[in-house]
Each structure stands twice: as structure tokens, then as C-alpha cells.
PDB file of C-alpha atoms in Angstrom:
ATOM      1  CA  UNK A  14      -1.266 -34.622 -15.821  1.00  0.00           C
ATOM      2  CA  UNK A  15      -2.019 -35.009 -12.317  1.00  0.00           C
ATOM      3  CA  UNK A  16      -0.315 -33.457  -9.434  1.00  0.00           C
ATOM      4  CA  UNK A  17       1.367 -34.673  -6.172  1.00  0.00           C
ATOM      5  CA  UNK A  18      -1.190 -36.545  -4.064  1.00  0.00           C
ATOM      6  CA  UNK A  19      -0.574 -37.422  -0.418  1.00  0.00           C
ATOM      7  CA  UNK A  20      -2.351 -39.971   1.883  1.00  0.00           C
ATOM      8  CA  UNK A  21      -3.674 -39.961   4.557  1.00  0.00           C
ATOM      9  CA  UNK A  22      -4.562 -36.015   5.201  1.00  0.00           C
ATOM     10  CA  UNK A  23      -4.671 -36.610   9.008  1.00  0.00           C
ATOM     11  CA  UNK A  24      -3.635 -39.082  11.465  1.00  0.00           C
ATOM     12  CA  UNK A  25      -3.288 -39.472  14.739  1.00  0.00           C
ATOM     13  CA  UNK A  26      -0.830 -41.189  16.740  1.00  0.00           C
ATOM     14  CA  UNK A  27       0.551 -41.952  20.198  1.00  0.00           C
ATOM     15  CA  UNK A  28       4.184 -41.852  21.516  1.00  0.00           C
ATOM     16  CA  UNK A  29       6.418 -45.351  20.605  1.00  0.00           C
ATOM     17  CA  UNK A  30       4.031 -46.178  17.684  1.00  0.00           C
ATOM     18  CA  UNK A  31       5.200 -46.276  13.891  1.00  0.00           C
ATOM     19  CA  UNK A  32       3.709 -44.165  10.516  1.00  0.00           C
ATOM     20  CA  UNK A  33       3.972 -44.600   6.892  1.00  0.00           C
ATOM     21  CA  UNK A  34       3.002 -41.568   4.676  1.00  0.00           C
ATOM     22  CA  UNK A  35       2.777 -42.168   1.250  1.00  0.00           C
ATOM     23  CA  UNK A  36       3.386 -39.519  -1.589  1.00  0.00           C
ATOM     24  CA  UNK A  37       2.263 -40.057  -5.070  1.00  0.00           C
ATOM     25  CA  UNK A  38       4.553 -37.919  -7.751  1.00  0.00           C
ATOM     26  CA  UNK A  39       3.256 -35.700 -10.435  1.00  0.00           C
ATOM     27  CA  UNK A  40       3.238 -37.731 -13.695  1.00  0.00           C
ATOM     28  CA  UNK A  41       6.719 -37.574 -15.344  1.00  0.00           C
ATOM     29  CA  UNK A  42       8.825 -36.663 -12.178  1.00  0.00           C
ATOM     30  CA  UNK A  43      11.300 -39.153 -11.263  1.00  0.00           C
ATOM     31  CA  UNK A  44      12.631 -36.968  -7.671  1.00  0.00           C
ATOM     32  CA  UNK A  45      10.507 -37.002  -4.756  1.00  0.00           C
ATOM     33  CA  UNK A  46      11.996 -34.800  -1.793  1.00  0.00           C
ATOM     34  CA  UNK A  47       9.983 -34.904   1.839  1.00  0.00           C
ATOM     35  CA  UNK A  48       9.865 -32.104   4.408  1.00  0.00           C
ATOM     36  CA  UNK A  49       8.512 -31.366   8.128  1.00  0.00           C
ATOM     37  CA  UNK A  50       6.818 -28.314   9.090  1.00  0.00           C
ATOM     38  CA  UNK A  51       6.120 -27.547  12.708  1.00  0.00           C
ATOM     39  CA  UNK A  52       3.290 -25.164  13.271  1.00  0.00           C
ATOM     40  CA  UNK A  53       4.073 -21.725  12.783  1.00  0.00           C
ATOM     41  CA  UNK A  54       7.574 -22.576  10.955  1.00  0.00           C
ATOM     42  CA  UNK A  55       8.845 -23.052   7.652  1.00  0.00           C
ATOM     43  CA  UNK A  56       9.593 -26.892   6.018  1.00  0.00           C
ATOM     44  CA  UNK A  57      12.356 -28.320   7.073  1.00  0.00           C
ATOM     45  CA  UNK A  58      14.146 -31.022   4.522  1.00  0.00           C
ATOM     46  CA  UNK A  59      13.850 -34.633   5.346  1.00  0.00           C
ATOM     47  CA  UNK A  60      15.473 -36.651   2.398  1.00  0.00           C
ATOM     48  CA  UNK A  61      15.206 -36.638  -1.353  1.00  0.00           C
ATOM     49  CA  UNK A  62      14.993 -39.539  -3.382  1.00  0.00           C
ATOM     50  CA  UNK A  63      16.001 -39.854  -6.821  1.00  0.00           C
ATOM     51  CA  UNK A  64      15.295 -42.953  -9.104  1.00  0.00           C
ATOM     52  CA  UNK A  65      14.608 -45.033  -6.512  1.00  0.00           C
ATOM     53  CA  UNK A  66      18.100 -44.018  -4.087  1.00  0.00           C
ATOM     54  CA  UNK A  67      18.453 -41.583  -1.397  1.00  0.00           C
ATOM     55  CA  UNK A  68      20.203 -38.307  -2.849  1.00  0.00           C
ATOM     56  CA  UNK A  69      20.541 -36.235   0.232  1.00  0.00           C
ATOM     57  CA  UNK A  70      19.220 -36.159   3.845  1.00  0.00           C
ATOM     58  CA  UNK A  71      18.658 -33.237   6.452  1.00  0.00           C
ATOM     59  CA  UNK A  72      19.288 -33.437   9.916  1.00  0.00           C
ATOM     60  CA  UNK A  73      17.249 -35.927  10.988  1.00  0.00           C
ATOM     61  CA  UNK A  74      17.541 -39.179  12.844  1.00  0.00           C
ATOM     62  CA  UNK A  75      17.976 -42.946  11.858  1.00  0.00           C
ATOM     63  CA  UNK A  76      13.928 -43.459  12.952  1.00  0.00           C
ATOM     64  CA  UNK A  77      13.057 -41.527   9.759  1.00  0.00           C
ATOM     65  CA  UNK A  78      13.533 -43.439   6.656  1.00  0.00           C
ATOM     66  CA  UNK A  79      12.082 -43.730   3.201  1.00  0.00           C
ATOM     67  CA  UNK A  80      11.445 -45.327  -0.188  1.00  0.00           C
ATOM     68  CA  UNK A  81      10.909 -44.820  -3.785  1.00  0.00           C
ATOM     69  CA  UNK A  82       9.311 -46.848  -5.713  1.00  0.00           C
ATOM     70  CA  UNK A  83       9.764 -48.276  -9.417  1.00  0.00           C
ATOM     71  CA  UNK A  84       6.366 -45.462 -10.513  1.00  0.00           C
ATOM     72  CA  UNK A  85       8.626 -43.104  -8.685  1.00  0.00           C
ATOM     73  CA  UNK A  86       5.542 -42.886  -5.673  1.00  0.00           C
ATOM     74  CA  UNK A  87       7.373 -42.887  -2.011  1.00  0.00           C
ATOM     75  CA  UNK A  88       7.029 -43.441   1.273  1.00  0.00           C
ATOM     76  CA  UNK A  89       7.922 -41.823   4.480  1.00  0.00           C
ATOM     77  CA  UNK A  90       8.084 -44.065   7.652  1.00  0.00           C
ATOM     78  CA  UNK A  91       8.930 -42.696  11.063  1.00  0.00           C
ATOM     79  CA  UNK A  92       9.402 -45.284  14.030  1.00  0.00           C
ATOM     80  CA  UNK A  93       9.203 -44.542  17.803  1.00  0.00           C
ATOM     81  CA  UNK A  94       7.275 -41.325  17.392  1.00  0.00           C
ATOM     82  CA  UNK A  95       7.730 -38.490  19.569  1.00  0.00           C
ATOM     83  CA  UNK A  96       5.381 -35.538  21.012  1.00  0.00           C
ATOM     84  CA  UNK A  97       7.913 -33.481  18.646  1.00  0.00           C
ATOM     85  CA  UNK A  98       7.212 -35.217  15.352  1.00  0.00           C
ATOM     86  CA  UNK A  99       3.536 -33.864  15.330  1.00  0.00           C
ATOM     87  CA  UNK A 100       3.649 -31.638  12.147  1.00  0.00           C
ATOM     88  CA  UNK A 101       2.704 -31.427   8.990  1.00  0.00           C
ATOM     89  CA  UNK A 102       4.673 -33.489   6.193  1.00  0.00           C
ATOM     90  CA  UNK A 103       4.959 -32.562   2.944  1.00  0.00           C
ATOM     91  CA  UNK A 104       6.465 -34.413  -0.136  1.00  0.00           C
ATOM     92  CA  UNK A 105       7.300 -32.524  -3.309  1.00  0.00           C
ATOM     93  CA  UNK A 106       8.254 -34.095  -6.508  1.00  0.00           C
ATOM     94  CA  UNK A 107      10.313 -32.302  -9.613  1.00  0.00           C
ATOM     95  CA  UNK A 108      12.112 -33.411 -12.876  1.00  0.00           C
ATOM     96  CA  UNK A 109      15.548 -34.558 -10.640  1.00  0.00           C
ATOM     97  CA  UNK A 110      18.776 -33.947 -11.854  1.00  0.00           C
ATOM     98  CA  UNK A 111      17.754 -33.165 -15.334  1.00  0.00           C
ATOM     99  CA  UNK A 112      15.825 -30.832 -14.272  1.00  0.00           C
ATOM    100  CA  UNK A 113      18.093 -29.055 -12.967  1.00  0.00           C
ATOM    101  CA  UNK A 114      20.777 -29.015 -15.374  1.00  0.00           C
ATOM    102  CA  UNK A 115      17.686 -27.431 -18.144  1.00  0.00           C
ATOM    103  CA  UNK A 116      16.926 -24.924 -14.839  1.00  0.00           C
ATOM    104  CA  UNK A 117      13.472 -25.891 -14.878  1.00  0.00           C
ATOM    105  CA  UNK A 118      13.822 -28.135 -11.655  1.00  0.00           C
ATOM    106  CA  UNK A 119      10.633 -26.560  -9.869  1.00  0.00           C
ATOM    107  CA  UNK A 120       9.565 -28.954  -7.129  1.00  0.00           C
ATOM    108  CA  UNK A 121       5.462 -29.244  -6.679  1.00  0.00           C
ATOM    109  CA  UNK A 122       3.854 -29.781  -3.386  1.00  0.00           C
ATOM    110  CA  UNK A 123       1.437 -32.249  -2.404  1.00  0.00           C
ATOM    111  CA  UNK A 124      -1.029 -30.908  -0.083  1.00  0.00           C
ATOM    112  CA  UNK A 125       0.569 -32.914   3.106  1.00  0.00           C
ATOM    113  CA  UNK A 126      -0.566 -35.332   5.675  1.00  0.00           C
ATOM    114  CA  UNK A 127      -0.925 -33.465   9.659  1.00  0.00           C
ATOM    115  CA  UNK A 128       0.626 -36.029  11.967  1.00  0.00           C
ATOM    116  CA  UNK A 129      -0.603 -35.645  15.834  1.00  0.00           C
ATOM    117  CA  UNK A 130       1.494 -37.619  17.970  1.00  0.00           C
ATOM    118  CA  UNK A 131      -0.586 -38.114  21.338  1.00  0.00           C
TER     119      UNK A 131
ATOM    120  CA  UNK B  18      21.835 -17.658  12.356  1.00  0.00           C
ATOM    121  CA  UNK B  19      19.269 -18.910  10.107  1.00  0.00           C
ATOM    122  CA  UNK B  20      20.900 -19.756   6.690  1.00  0.00           C
ATOM    123  CA  UNK B  21      17.353 -18.103   5.271  1.00  0.00           C
ATOM    124  CA  UNK B  22      16.063 -15.321   6.749  1.00  0.00           C
ATOM    125  CA  UNK B  23      12.469 -13.597   5.801  1.00  0.00           C
ATOM    126  CA  UNK B  24      11.292 -10.339   7.102  1.00  0.00           C
ATOM    127  CA  UNK B  25       8.670  -9.293   7.902  1.00  0.00           C
ATOM    128  CA  UNK B  26       7.250 -11.977   9.941  1.00  0.00           C
ATOM    129  CA  UNK B  27       3.595 -10.693   9.775  1.00  0.00           C
ATOM    130  CA  UNK B  28       2.153  -8.165   7.758  1.00  0.00           C
ATOM    131  CA  UNK B  29      -1.213  -6.649   7.363  1.00  0.00           C
ATOM    132  CA  UNK B  30      -2.020  -4.535   4.572  1.00  0.00           C
ATOM    133  CA  UNK B  31      -5.084  -2.665   3.134  1.00  0.00           C
ATOM    134  CA  UNK B  32      -6.847  -4.045   0.084  1.00  0.00           C
ATOM    135  CA  UNK B  33      -5.376  -2.254  -2.734  1.00  0.00           C
ATOM    136  CA  UNK B  34      -2.163  -1.441  -1.080  1.00  0.00           C
ATOM    137  CA  UNK B  35       1.629  -2.930  -2.820  1.00  0.00           C
ATOM    138  CA  UNK B  36       3.177  -5.162  -0.830  1.00  0.00           C
ATOM    139  CA  UNK B  37       6.902  -6.402  -0.400  1.00  0.00           C
ATOM    140  CA  UNK B  38       8.452  -9.291   1.253  1.00  0.00           C
ATOM    141  CA  UNK B  39      12.198  -9.945   1.800  1.00  0.00           C
ATOM    142  CA  UNK B  40      14.469 -12.774   1.804  1.00  0.00           C
ATOM    143  CA  UNK B  41      18.211 -12.673   2.820  1.00  0.00           C
ATOM    144  CA  UNK B  42      20.326 -15.740   2.739  1.00  0.00           C
ATOM    145  CA  UNK B  43      23.701 -16.642   3.612  1.00  0.00           C
ATOM    146  CA  UNK B  44      24.903 -19.376   1.856  1.00  0.00           C
ATOM    147  CA  UNK B  45      25.833 -20.016  -2.100  1.00  0.00           C
ATOM    148  CA  UNK B  46      22.841 -20.456  -3.945  1.00  0.00           C
ATOM    149  CA  UNK B  47      22.277 -22.058  -7.512  1.00  0.00           C
ATOM    150  CA  UNK B  48      18.188 -20.728  -7.221  1.00  0.00           C
ATOM    151  CA  UNK B  49      15.664 -19.269  -5.126  1.00  0.00           C
ATOM    152  CA  UNK B  50      12.383 -20.637  -4.986  1.00  0.00           C
ATOM    153  CA  UNK B  51       9.266 -18.076  -3.836  1.00  0.00           C
ATOM    154  CA  UNK B  52       6.145 -20.290  -2.530  1.00  0.00           C
ATOM    155  CA  UNK B  53       2.645 -19.538  -1.080  1.00  0.00           C
ATOM    156  CA  UNK B  54       1.288 -21.433   1.604  1.00  0.00           C
ATOM    157  CA  UNK B  55      -2.333 -21.431   2.026  1.00  0.00           C
ATOM    158  CA  UNK B  56      -4.337 -22.498   5.489  1.00  0.00           C
ATOM    159  CA  UNK B  57      -4.387 -26.444   5.390  1.00  0.00           C
ATOM    160  CA  UNK B  58      -1.141 -26.815   3.860  1.00  0.00           C
ATOM    161  CA  UNK B  59      -1.340 -26.733   0.451  1.00  0.00           C
ATOM    162  CA  UNK B  60       2.052 -24.985  -1.234  1.00  0.00           C
ATOM    163  CA  UNK B  61       1.768 -23.398  -4.873  1.00  0.00           C
ATOM    164  CA  UNK B  62       5.346 -22.692  -5.994  1.00  0.00           C
ATOM    165  CA  UNK B  63       5.357 -19.368  -7.150  1.00  0.00           C
ATOM    166  CA  UNK B  64       8.777 -18.248  -8.858  1.00  0.00           C
ATOM    167  CA  UNK B  65      12.251 -19.547  -9.118  1.00  0.00           C
ATOM    168  CA  UNK B  66      14.993 -17.648  -9.977  1.00  0.00           C
ATOM    169  CA  UNK B  67      18.516 -17.717 -10.340  1.00  0.00           C
ATOM    170  CA  UNK B  68      19.214 -13.931 -11.910  1.00  0.00           C
ATOM    171  CA  UNK B  69      17.274 -10.817 -12.634  1.00  0.00           C
ATOM    172  CA  UNK B  70      13.631 -10.089 -12.267  1.00  0.00           C
ATOM    173  CA  UNK B  71      10.317 -12.393 -12.711  1.00  0.00           C
ATOM    174  CA  UNK B  72       6.840 -11.179 -13.634  1.00  0.00           C
ATOM    175  CA  UNK B  73       3.256 -13.148 -13.145  1.00  0.00           C
ATOM    176  CA  UNK B  74       0.203 -11.254 -12.974  1.00  0.00           C
ATOM    177  CA  UNK B  75       0.523  -9.160  -9.988  1.00  0.00           C
ATOM    178  CA  UNK B  76       3.484 -10.900  -8.246  1.00  0.00           C
ATOM    179  CA  UNK B  77       7.137  -9.499  -9.299  1.00  0.00           C
ATOM    180  CA  UNK B  78       9.902 -11.191  -7.831  1.00  0.00           C
ATOM    181  CA  UNK B  79      13.843 -10.241  -7.954  1.00  0.00           C
ATOM    182  CA  UNK B  80      17.326 -11.260  -6.924  1.00  0.00           C
ATOM    183  CA  UNK B  81      20.425  -9.860  -6.421  1.00  0.00           C
ATOM    184  CA  UNK B  82      23.220 -12.511  -6.122  1.00  0.00           C
ATOM    185  CA  UNK B  83      25.695  -9.898  -5.074  1.00  0.00           C
ATOM    186  CA  UNK B  84      24.024  -8.746  -1.829  1.00  0.00           C
ATOM    187  CA  UNK B  85      22.248 -12.454  -1.300  1.00  0.00           C
ATOM    188  CA  UNK B  86      19.303 -11.226  -1.184  1.00  0.00           C
ATOM    189  CA  UNK B  87      15.540 -11.223  -2.644  1.00  0.00           C
ATOM    190  CA  UNK B  88      12.533  -9.667  -2.674  1.00  0.00           C
ATOM    191  CA  UNK B  89       8.766 -10.051  -3.641  1.00  0.00           C
ATOM    192  CA  UNK B  90       6.525  -7.687  -4.313  1.00  0.00           C
ATOM    193  CA  UNK B  91       2.645  -7.896  -4.819  1.00  0.00           C
ATOM    194  CA  UNK B  92       1.067  -4.771  -6.662  1.00  0.00           C
ATOM    195  CA  UNK B  93      -2.907  -4.309  -6.088  1.00  0.00           C
ATOM    196  CA  UNK B  94      -3.265  -6.549  -3.158  1.00  0.00           C
ATOM    197  CA  UNK B  95      -6.357  -8.427  -2.762  1.00  0.00           C
ATOM    198  CA  UNK B  96      -8.033 -10.512  -0.019  1.00  0.00           C
ATOM    199  CA  UNK B  97      -7.158 -13.825  -1.643  1.00  0.00           C
ATOM    200  CA  UNK B  98      -3.441 -13.091  -1.710  1.00  0.00           C
ATOM    201  CA  UNK B  99      -3.727 -13.512   1.977  1.00  0.00           C
ATOM    202  CA  UNK B 100      -1.424 -16.422   2.918  1.00  0.00           C
ATOM    203  CA  UNK B 101       1.783 -17.574   4.034  1.00  0.00           C
ATOM    204  CA  UNK B 102       4.946 -16.347   1.149  1.00  0.00           C
ATOM    205  CA  UNK B 103       7.561 -18.574   1.818  1.00  0.00           C
ATOM    206  CA  UNK B 104      11.818 -18.196   0.389  1.00  0.00           C
ATOM    207  CA  UNK B 105      13.919 -21.339   0.042  1.00  0.00           C
ATOM    208  CA  UNK B 106      17.291 -21.546  -1.733  1.00  0.00           C
ATOM    209  CA  UNK B 107      18.699 -24.081  -3.478  1.00  0.00           C
ATOM    210  CA  UNK B 108      22.663 -24.679  -2.405  1.00  0.00           C
ATOM    211  CA  UNK B 109      24.769 -27.927  -2.375  1.00  0.00           C
ATOM    212  CA  UNK B 110      23.122 -31.340  -3.026  1.00  0.00           C
ATOM    213  CA  UNK B 111      19.988 -30.308  -4.572  1.00  0.00           C
ATOM    214  CA  UNK B 112      17.977 -30.118  -1.409  1.00  0.00           C
ATOM    215  CA  UNK B 113      16.115 -26.494  -0.412  1.00  0.00           C
ATOM    216  CA  UNK B 114      16.685 -24.994   2.912  1.00  0.00           C
ATOM    217  CA  UNK B 115      13.220 -22.541   3.876  1.00  0.00           C
ATOM    218  CA  UNK B 116      12.571 -19.241   5.426  1.00  0.00           C
ATOM    219  CA  UNK B 117      10.299 -19.243   8.126  1.00  0.00           C
ATOM    220  CA  UNK B 118       7.633 -17.375   5.791  1.00  0.00           C
ATOM    221  CA  UNK B 119       5.906 -13.888   6.229  1.00  0.00           C
ATOM    222  CA  UNK B 120       2.328 -14.376   6.977  1.00  0.00           C
ATOM    223  CA  UNK B 121       0.352 -12.032   4.851  1.00  0.00           C
ATOM    224  CA  UNK B 122      -3.165 -10.828   5.452  1.00  0.00           C
ATOM    225  CA  UNK B 123      -4.748  -8.206   3.067  1.00  0.00           C
ATOM    226  CA  UNK B 124      -8.299  -6.654   4.331  1.00  0.00           C
ATOM    227  CA  UNK B 125     -10.788  -5.364   2.223  1.00  0.00           C
TER     228      UNK B 125
END
């Protein structure tokens, strides 16, 4: 089974630009969660998608948006980039609701995309 | 006050020493995760706990639901254990809330 992959690995943007980050879920997983990790801090939950629908959202403004595709891969879009958006963006896939019921809902993390906003 | 607090923030140990990292949380949870993050960002899930104790190799994780507290122990620590260890809890809505992490350095 393949693991969670993310692209690109590194990205440099300027304030006001827009960015799209991509994540491919682990085989068999229908849920993907996105996290933002600022330097020296723990990850913060952005949102989660389950079977192509948003299934929960953290305290992030609407300029953070996402998509999940029928193959369960996902995108995170950030508009009007700000300097504070510089961070490591992590996605994690899991078996979603079925996994929660069965107690097997371990999240598998991708390597992350490091975004720098200048 | 953060919902998930870890201690210590930084820890330096000599190879072979026993290491304990603590996690306290303030909300009702359905599960608690211990994660390991190496330099460069990759996160690996070590344990998922909802009660009791789990052991994997030299790693032991315990949780006390009544006291809202969990510990991660590393026995016979090794330099390759050097990483950031993160505690995360799953509460309502199936989202994970993370602690700030404990940076562990094991010196040879």
C-alpha cells in the first residue's frame, strides 16, 4: 500500500498571491485532514474532508479552502497570502467514520509542504 | 490555557536513559495519539490510546482517563530517538487537537 504523499515539498510565494497544495491519501482511506504547523509549534487543525464533503473546520478564515476528489486526493487552497501563512502544511489520511467506530482511525501523515510567504 | 499541554518542552538525555514525556488535556476525548516528528517535518503515528497502556518495542504509552493525563516513556534511549514527540487528542468532530510538542535530544 502506498503512503500519503504531498506536493510540492517547498514553495515560496509573495503576499497577496494564491497557492494550491496537494495531497494523495493512503490507499483505502476516504478521509483527509489538513493541518498548519508554524515553526516551533504543534500542528493546528484547518479542516477535514470525508467522501468529498467538508466534515469539520478549525479556526481558519474563509480564504483557506479545500477540495476532495472522487479518488480521495485533496487540495488545500489559500488565497490572499499573508506573511503569517508561512508554515509547514500537513495532510493526514484515515479510514474516516468507519475507522472511528472500529477504533482503527489512526491518521497517517504526509511529509508536508513548507510554504514561505515573503 | 491550551486544551493540550505537554511537558517538558525540551529534554536532553544521555544514551541509555529512561525518558518520560507528559501530556495533560482539559476536554473529554475519544482517543489520544502520540506522534513522532523528525526534522524536515515527517510525522509518524506511534500510538493511539483510549484506555490503559500500550507497548511497542522500547516505547510505552499510558493514559489515565479520569485524570486526563497520558505519558510516553522511552526505555534505553538511543540517539535515533531524537525527535519532537507530539500528543494529540480527538474530541468532538473527529478533529485532532495537538500539544506543542516535546523536543527530545539523546546524546551518545
